[in-house]
Short mmCIF file of C-alpha atoms in Angstrom, two decimals:
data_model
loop_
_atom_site.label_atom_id
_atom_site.label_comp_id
_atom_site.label_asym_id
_atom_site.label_seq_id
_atom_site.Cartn_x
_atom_site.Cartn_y
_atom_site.Cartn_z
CA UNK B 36 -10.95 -5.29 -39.53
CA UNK B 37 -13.83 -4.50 -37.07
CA UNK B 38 -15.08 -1.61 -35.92
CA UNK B 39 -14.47 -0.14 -32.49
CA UNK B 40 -18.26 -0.58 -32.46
CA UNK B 41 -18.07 -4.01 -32.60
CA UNK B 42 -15.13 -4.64 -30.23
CA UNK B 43 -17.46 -2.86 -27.11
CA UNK B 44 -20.56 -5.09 -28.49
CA UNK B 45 -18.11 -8.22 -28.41
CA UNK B 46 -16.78 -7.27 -25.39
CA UNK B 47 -19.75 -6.62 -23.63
CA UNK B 48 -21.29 -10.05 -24.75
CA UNK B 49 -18.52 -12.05 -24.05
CA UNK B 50 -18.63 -10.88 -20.32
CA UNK B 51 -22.07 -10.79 -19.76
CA UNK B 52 -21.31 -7.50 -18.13
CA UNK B 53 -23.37 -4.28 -18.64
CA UNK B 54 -20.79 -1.74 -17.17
CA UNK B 55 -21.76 2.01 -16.34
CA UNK B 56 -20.52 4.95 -17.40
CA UNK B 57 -20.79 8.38 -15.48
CA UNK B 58 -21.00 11.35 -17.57
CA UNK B 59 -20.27 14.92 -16.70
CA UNK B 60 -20.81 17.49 -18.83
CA UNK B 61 -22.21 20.94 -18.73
CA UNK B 62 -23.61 21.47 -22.55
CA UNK B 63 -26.78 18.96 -22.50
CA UNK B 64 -27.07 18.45 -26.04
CA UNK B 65 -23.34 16.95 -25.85
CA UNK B 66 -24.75 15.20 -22.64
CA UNK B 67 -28.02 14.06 -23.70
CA UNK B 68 -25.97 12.32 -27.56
CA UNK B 69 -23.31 10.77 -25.43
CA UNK B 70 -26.09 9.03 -23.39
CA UNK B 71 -27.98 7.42 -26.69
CA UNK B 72 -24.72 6.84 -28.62
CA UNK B 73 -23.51 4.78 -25.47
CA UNK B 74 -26.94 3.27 -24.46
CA UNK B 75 -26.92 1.78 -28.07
CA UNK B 76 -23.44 -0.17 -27.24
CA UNK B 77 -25.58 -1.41 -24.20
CA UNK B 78 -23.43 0.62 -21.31
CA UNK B 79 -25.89 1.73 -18.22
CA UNK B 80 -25.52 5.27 -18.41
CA UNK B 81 -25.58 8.34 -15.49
CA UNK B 82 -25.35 11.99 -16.44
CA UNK B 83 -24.39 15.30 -14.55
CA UNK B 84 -23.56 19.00 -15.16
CA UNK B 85 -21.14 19.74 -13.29
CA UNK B 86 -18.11 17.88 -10.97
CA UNK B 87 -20.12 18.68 -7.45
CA UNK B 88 -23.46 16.91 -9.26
CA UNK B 89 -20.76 14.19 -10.44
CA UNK B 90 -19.36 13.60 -7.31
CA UNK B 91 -22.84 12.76 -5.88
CA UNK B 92 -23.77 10.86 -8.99
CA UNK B 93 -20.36 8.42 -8.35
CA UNK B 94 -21.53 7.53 -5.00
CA UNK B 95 -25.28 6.35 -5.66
CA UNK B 96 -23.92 5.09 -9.06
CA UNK B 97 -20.44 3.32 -8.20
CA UNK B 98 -19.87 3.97 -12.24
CA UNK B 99 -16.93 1.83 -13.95
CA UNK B 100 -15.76 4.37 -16.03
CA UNK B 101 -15.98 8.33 -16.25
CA UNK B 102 -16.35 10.47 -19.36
CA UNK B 103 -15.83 13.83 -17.96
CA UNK B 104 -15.90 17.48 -19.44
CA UNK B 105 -12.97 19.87 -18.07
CA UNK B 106 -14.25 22.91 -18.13
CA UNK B 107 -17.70 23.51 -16.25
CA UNK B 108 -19.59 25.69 -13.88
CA UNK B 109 -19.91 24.99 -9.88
CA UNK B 110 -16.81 22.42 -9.96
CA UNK B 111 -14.42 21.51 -13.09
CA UNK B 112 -13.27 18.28 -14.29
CA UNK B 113 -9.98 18.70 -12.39
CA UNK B 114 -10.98 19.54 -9.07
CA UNK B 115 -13.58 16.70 -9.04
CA UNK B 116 -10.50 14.54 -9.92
CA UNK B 117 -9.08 15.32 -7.73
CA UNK B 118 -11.75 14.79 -4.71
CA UNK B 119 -11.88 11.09 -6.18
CA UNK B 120 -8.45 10.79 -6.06
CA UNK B 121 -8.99 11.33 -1.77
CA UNK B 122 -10.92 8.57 -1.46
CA UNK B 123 -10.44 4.62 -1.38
CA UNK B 124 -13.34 3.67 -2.96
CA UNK B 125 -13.45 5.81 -6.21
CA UNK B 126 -9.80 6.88 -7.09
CA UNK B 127 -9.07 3.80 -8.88
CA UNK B 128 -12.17 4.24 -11.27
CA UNK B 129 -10.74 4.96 -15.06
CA UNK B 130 -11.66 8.88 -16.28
CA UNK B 131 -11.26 10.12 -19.63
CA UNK B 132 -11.54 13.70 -20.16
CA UNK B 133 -13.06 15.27 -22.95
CA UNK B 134 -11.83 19.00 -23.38
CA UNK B 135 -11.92 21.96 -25.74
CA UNK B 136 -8.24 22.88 -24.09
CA UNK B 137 -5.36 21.08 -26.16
CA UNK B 138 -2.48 22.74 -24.54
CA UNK B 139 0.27 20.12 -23.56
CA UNK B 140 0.62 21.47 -19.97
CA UNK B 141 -3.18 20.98 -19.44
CA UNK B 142 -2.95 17.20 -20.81
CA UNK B 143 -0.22 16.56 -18.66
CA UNK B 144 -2.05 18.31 -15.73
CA UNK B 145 -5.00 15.89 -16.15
CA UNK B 146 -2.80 12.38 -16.63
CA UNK B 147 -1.36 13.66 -13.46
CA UNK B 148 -3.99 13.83 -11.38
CA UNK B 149 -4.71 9.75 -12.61
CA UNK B 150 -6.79 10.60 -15.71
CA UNK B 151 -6.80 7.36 -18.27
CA UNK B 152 -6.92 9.64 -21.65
CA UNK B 153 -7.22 13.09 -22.64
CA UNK B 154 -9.61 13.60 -25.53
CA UNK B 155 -10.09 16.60 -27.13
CA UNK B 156 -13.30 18.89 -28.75
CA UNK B 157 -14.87 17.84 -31.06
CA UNK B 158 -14.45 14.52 -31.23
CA UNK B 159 -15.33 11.57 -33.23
CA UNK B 160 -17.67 9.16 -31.26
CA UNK B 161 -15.54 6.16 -32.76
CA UNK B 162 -12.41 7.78 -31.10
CA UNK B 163 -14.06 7.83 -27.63
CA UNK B 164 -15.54 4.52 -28.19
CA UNK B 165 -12.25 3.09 -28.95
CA UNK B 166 -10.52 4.79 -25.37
CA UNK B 167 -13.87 3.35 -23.57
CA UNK B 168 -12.82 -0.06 -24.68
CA UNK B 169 -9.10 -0.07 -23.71
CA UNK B 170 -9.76 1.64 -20.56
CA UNK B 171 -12.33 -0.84 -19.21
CA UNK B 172 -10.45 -4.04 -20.77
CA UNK B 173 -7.56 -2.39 -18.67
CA UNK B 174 -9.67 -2.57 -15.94
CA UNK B 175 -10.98 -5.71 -15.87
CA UNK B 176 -7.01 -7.41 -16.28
CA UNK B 177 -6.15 -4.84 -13.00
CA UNK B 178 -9.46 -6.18 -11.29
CA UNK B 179 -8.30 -9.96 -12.08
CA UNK B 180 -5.10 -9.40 -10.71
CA UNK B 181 -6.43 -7.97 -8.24
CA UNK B 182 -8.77 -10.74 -6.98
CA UNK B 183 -5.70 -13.21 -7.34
CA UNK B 184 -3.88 -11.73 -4.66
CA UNK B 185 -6.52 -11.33 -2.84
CA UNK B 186 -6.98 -15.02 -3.09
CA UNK B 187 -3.15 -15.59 -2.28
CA UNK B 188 -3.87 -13.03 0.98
CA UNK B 189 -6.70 -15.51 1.75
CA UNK B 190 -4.80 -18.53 1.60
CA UNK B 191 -1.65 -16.78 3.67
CA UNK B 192 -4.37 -15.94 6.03
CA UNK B 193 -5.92 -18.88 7.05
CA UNK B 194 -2.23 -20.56 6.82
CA UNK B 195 -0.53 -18.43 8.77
CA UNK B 196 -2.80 -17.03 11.71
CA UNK B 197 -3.68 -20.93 13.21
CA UNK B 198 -0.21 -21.27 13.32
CA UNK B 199 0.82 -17.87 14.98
CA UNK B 200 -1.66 -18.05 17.80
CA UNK B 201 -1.69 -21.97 18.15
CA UNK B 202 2.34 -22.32 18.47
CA UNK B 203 2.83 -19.70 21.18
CA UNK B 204 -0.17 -20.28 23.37
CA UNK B 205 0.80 -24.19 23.30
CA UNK B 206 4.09 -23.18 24.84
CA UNK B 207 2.83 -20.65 27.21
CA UNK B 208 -0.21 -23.62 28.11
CA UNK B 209 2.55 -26.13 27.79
CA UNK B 210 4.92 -24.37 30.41
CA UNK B 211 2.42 -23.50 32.65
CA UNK B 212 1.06 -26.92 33.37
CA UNK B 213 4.71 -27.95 34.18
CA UNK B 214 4.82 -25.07 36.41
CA UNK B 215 1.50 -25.78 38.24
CA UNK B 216 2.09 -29.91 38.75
CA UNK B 217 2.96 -30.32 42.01
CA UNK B 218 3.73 -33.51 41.46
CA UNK B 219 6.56 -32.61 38.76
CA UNK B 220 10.26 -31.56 40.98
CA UNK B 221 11.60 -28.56 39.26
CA UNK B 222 14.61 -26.95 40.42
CA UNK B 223 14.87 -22.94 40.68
CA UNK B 224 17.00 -23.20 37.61
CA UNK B 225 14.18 -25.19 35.26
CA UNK B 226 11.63 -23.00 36.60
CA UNK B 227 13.37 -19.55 35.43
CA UNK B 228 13.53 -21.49 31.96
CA UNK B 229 10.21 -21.88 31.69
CA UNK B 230 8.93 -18.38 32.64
CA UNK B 231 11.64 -17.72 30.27
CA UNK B 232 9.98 -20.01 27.46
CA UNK B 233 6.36 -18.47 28.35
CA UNK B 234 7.62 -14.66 28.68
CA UNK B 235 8.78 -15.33 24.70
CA UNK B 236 5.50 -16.39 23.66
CA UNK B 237 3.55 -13.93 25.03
CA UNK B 238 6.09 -11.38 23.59
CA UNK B 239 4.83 -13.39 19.89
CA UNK B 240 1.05 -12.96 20.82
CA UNK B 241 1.39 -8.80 22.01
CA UNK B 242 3.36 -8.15 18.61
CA UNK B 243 1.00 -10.17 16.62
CA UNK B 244 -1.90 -8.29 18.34
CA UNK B 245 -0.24 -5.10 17.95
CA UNK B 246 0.61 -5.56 14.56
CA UNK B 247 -3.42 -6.11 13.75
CA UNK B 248 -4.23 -2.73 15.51
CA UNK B 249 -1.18 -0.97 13.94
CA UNK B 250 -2.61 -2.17 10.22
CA UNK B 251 -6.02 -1.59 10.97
CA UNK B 252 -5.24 2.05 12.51
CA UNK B 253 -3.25 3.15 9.49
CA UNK B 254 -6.44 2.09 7.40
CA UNK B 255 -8.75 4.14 9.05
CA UNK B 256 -5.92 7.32 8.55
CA UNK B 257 -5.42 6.41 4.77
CA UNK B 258 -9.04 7.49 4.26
CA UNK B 259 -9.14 10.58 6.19
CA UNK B 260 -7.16 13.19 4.31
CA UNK B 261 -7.34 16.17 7.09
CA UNK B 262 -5.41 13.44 9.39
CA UNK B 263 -3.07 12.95 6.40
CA UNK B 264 -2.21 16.57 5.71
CA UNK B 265 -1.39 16.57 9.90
CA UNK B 266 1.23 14.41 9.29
CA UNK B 267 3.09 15.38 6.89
CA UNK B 268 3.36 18.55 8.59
CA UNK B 269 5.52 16.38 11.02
CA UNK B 270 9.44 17.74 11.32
CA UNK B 271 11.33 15.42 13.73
CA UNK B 272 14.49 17.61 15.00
CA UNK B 273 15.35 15.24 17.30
CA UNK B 274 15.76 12.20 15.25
CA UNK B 275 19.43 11.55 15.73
CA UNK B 276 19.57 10.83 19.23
CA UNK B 277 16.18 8.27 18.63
CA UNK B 278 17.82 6.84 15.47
CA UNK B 279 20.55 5.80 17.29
CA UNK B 280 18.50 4.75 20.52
CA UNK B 281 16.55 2.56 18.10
CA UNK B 282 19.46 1.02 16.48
CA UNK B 283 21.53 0.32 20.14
CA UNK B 284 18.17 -1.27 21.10
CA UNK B 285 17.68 -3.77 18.26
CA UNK B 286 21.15 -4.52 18.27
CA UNK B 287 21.23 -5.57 22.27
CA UNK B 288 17.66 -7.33 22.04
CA UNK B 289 18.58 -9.11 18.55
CA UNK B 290 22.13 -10.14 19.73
CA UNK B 291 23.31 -8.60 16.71
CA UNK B 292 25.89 -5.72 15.63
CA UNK B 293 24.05 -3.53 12.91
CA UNK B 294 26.20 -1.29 11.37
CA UNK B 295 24.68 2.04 10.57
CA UNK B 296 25.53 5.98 9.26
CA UNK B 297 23.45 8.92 9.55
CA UNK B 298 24.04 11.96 7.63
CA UNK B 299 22.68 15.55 7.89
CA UNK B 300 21.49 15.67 11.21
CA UNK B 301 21.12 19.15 11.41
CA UNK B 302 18.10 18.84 9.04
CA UNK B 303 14.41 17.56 10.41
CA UNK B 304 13.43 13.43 9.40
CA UNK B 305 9.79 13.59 8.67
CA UNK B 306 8.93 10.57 10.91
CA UNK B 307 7.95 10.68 14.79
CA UNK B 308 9.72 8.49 17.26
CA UNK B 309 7.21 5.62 17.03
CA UNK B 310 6.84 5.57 13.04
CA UNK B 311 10.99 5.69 13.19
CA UNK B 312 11.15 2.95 15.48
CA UNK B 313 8.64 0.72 13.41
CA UNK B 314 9.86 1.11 10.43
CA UNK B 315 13.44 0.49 11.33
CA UNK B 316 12.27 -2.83 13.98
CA UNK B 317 10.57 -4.43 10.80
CA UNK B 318 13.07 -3.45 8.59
CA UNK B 319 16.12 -4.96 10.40
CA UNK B 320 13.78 -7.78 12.06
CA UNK B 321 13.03 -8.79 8.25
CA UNK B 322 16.56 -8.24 6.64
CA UNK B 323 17.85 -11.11 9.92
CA UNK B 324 15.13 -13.42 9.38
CA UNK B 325 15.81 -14.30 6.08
CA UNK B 326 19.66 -14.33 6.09
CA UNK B 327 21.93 -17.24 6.85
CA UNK B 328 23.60 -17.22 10.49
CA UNK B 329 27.31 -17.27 8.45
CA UNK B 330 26.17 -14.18 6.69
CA UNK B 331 23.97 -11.68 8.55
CA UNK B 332 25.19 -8.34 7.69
CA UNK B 333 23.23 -5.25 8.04
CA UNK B 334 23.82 -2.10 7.16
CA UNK B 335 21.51 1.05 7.81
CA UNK B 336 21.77 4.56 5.78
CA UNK B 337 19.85 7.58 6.90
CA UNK B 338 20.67 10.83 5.28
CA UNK B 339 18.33 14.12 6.07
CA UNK B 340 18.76 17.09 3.30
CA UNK B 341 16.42 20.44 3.28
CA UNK B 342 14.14 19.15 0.78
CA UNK B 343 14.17 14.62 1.38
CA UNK B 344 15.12 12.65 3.52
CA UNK B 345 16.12 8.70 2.60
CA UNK B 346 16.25 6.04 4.44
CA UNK B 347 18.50 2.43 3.60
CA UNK B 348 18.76 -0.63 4.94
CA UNK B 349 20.71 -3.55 3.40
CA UNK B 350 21.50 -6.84 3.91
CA UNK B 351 23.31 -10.17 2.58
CA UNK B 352 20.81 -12.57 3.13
CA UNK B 353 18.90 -15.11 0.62
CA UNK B 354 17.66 -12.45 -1.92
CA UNK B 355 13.71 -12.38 -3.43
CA UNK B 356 12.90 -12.95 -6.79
CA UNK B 357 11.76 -10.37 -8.85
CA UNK B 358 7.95 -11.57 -9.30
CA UNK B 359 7.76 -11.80 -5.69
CA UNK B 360 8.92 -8.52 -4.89
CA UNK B 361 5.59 -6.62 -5.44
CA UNK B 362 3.65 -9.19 -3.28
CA UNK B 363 5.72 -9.11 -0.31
CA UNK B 364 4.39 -5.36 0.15
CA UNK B 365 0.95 -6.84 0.40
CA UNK B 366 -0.58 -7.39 3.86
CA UNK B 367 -0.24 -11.54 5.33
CA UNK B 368 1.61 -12.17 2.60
CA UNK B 369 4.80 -14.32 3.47
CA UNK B 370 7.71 -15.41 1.27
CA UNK B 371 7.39 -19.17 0.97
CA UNK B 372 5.81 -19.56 4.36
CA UNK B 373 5.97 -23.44 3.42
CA UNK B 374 9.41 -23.51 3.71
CA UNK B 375 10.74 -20.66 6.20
CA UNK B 376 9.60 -20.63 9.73
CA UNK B 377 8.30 -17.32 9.74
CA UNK B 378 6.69 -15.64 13.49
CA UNK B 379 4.46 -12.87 12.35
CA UNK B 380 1.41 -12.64 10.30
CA UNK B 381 2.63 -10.96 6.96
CA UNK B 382 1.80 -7.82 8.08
CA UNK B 383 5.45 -5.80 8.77
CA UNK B 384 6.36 -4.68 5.81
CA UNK B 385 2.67 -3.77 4.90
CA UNK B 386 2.61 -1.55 7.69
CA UNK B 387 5.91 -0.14 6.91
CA UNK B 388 4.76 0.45 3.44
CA UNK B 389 1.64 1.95 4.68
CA UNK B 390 3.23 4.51 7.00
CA UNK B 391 5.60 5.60 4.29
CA UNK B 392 3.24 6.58 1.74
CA UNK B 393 0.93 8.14 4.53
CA UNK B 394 4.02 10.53 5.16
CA UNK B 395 3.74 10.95 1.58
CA UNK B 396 7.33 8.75 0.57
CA UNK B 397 7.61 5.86 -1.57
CA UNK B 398 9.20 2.46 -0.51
CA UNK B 399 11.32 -0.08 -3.25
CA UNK B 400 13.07 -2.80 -2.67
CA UNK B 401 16.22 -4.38 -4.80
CA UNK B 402 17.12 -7.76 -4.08
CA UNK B 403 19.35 -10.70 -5.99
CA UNK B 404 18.42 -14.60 -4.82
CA UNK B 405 21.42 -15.50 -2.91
CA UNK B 406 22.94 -11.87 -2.66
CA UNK B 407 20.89 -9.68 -0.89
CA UNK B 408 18.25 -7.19 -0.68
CA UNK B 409 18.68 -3.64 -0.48
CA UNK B 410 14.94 -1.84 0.85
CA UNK B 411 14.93 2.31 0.13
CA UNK B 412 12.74 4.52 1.27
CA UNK B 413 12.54 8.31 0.20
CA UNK B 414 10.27 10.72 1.46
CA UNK B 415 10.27 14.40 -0.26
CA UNK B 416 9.97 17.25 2.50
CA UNK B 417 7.66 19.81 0.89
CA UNK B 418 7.36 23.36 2.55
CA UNK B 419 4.64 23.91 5.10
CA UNK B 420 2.03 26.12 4.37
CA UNK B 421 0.37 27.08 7.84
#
């Protein structure tokens, strides 16, 4: 049987990949052998002394993996973990602690913060080796799937957006040619038809348009954690009278009844009017879309407590598979655009799922092919510190 030795070399050569490792730790002899040991196994390697020199170190170095120390001067392991953890471009890089403290709730403190493994003082090298390996193979399959979807985005993309701004500008071009021939008799009723016909379109280009902005504006706040923190500071008292404002609105300009039930109004929702009205538009715009005409049948569940509030909506449509649930969350991705004539650009649900976890909930979705899907979102109300 080889020795973890051997499985980095092997790995290493098989990729053709020299990967870097970051380390932070405040004792430089520890610093100074971890650098030879892992220069031998041909990693690049950075080193600093403290989490505020590491932090600096991460952005010039773009490391793929961390080996950090816990306890040190100026910042500690956990709080620089925790500034990686705020931003996009570093929280997803693997970090494995190393750590004189063995105490259960301080291992549990440091996988929650996103830490891959917890290794404790002293080590062997072989051990750490061994974690380096698993973490970065981990990696590299996350990075793969990764790139697939992305591929599968790109391919949705160029399908879908042609089609989205070709179909409705035809009709509105289409329609307005007819309008402007004065050679072509139209009556007053054919007329009001067509303005009809172009007024529909344009409606399909502004919501397509607005989507973009929409997506692209809850980008910009996913990376700016001061704008976060603003938000979830939101408390909505008012959120019965807009819920059901929302829902008499889609049902009147969907020509469809939606059958809903709010409880505990008397506590706050943590969504603003506009967020509300999104989420529930894409929501119930989605759950008709892909449900026969003989069995559309939505139902809508809000319920606001002191400390959550949850948020339902169900339908009896065609159902998702399970492999395809994860992807639908993913922005222009569409559920066998090939087959379903689908007006949008992927983007609703990606949005909806974006402004959920900005106000710091978490959105799953249920669903049986040919029964139904059943989309929950809960959002925890934490107290407000001012």
């Amino acid at each position: 049987m080889p020795c973890p030795k051997t499985k980095i070399k092997k790995l290493i050569s098989m990729d053709q990949i020299s990967f870097k490792i970051l380390v932070v730790e405040d004792e430089e002899p520890i610093r100074k052998l971890l650098k030879m040991e892992l220069e031998n196994e041909g990693f690049i390697v950075e080193l600093a002394s403290n989490g505020a020199e590491g932090l600096e170190r991460v952005k010039s170095f773009n490391p793929d993996l961390i080996v950090c120390d816990v306890m040190m001067p100026v910042m500690d392991g956990f709080t620089m973990q925790e500034r990686l953890n705020q931003d996009a471009r570093f929280k997803d890089i693997p970090l494995i602690f190393l750590t004189a403290k063995s105490d259960k709730k301080d291992i549990r403190y440091g996988k929650s913060l996103g830490a891959e493994d917890y290794i404790t003082k002293p080590f062997e090298f072989e051990d750490l080796l061994v974690s380096i390996n698993s973490k970065l193979k981990k990696n590299i399959e996350r990075k793969r799937i990764f790139n697939e979807r992305l591929d599968e985005i790109r391919k949705s993309i160029l399908y879908a957006l042609p089609h989205e701004f070709k179909n409705p500008l035809s009709t509105i071009d289409g329609f307005l040619s007819l309008l402007l021939d004065k050679q072509y008799e139209k009556s007053e009723t054919e007329q009001e038809e067509f303005l009809r016909y172009i007024k529909q379109s344009s409606d399909r280009l502004y919501r397509l348009v607005m989507n973009f902005l929409k997506f692209s504006e809850l980008e910009i706040t996913e990376s700016d954690e001061n704008k976060i923190q603003e938000i979830r500071k939101i408390r909505n008292e008012n959120w019965e009278i807009e819920f059901e404002t929302i829902m008499n609105d889609l049902s009147e300009n969907l020509n469809y009844k939606i059958n809903y039930n709010i409880e505990g109004i008397n506590n706050p929702c943590p969504f603003d009017y506009n967020s509300l009205n999104i989420i529930l538009t894409e929501l119930i715009n989605n759950a008709i879309k892909f449900s026969p005409e003989d069995r559309i049948d939505i139902n809508v569940y809000a319920k606001a407590t002191t400390t959550f509030f949850e948020l339902i909506v169900e339908d009896k449509g065609n159902g998702i598979p399970e492999e395809e649930i994860e992807k639908i969350l993913e922005p222009f991705y569409q559920y066998k655009r090939k087959y379903y004539e689908q007006q949008g650009a992927g983007l609703g649900l990606a949005i909806v799922n974006k402004l959920v976890t900005i106000f710091n909930g978490k959105l799953t979705i249920e669903s049986k092919v040919d029964i139904g899907t059943k989309v929950k979102i809960f959002v925890p109300l934490m107290e407000i510190f001012n």
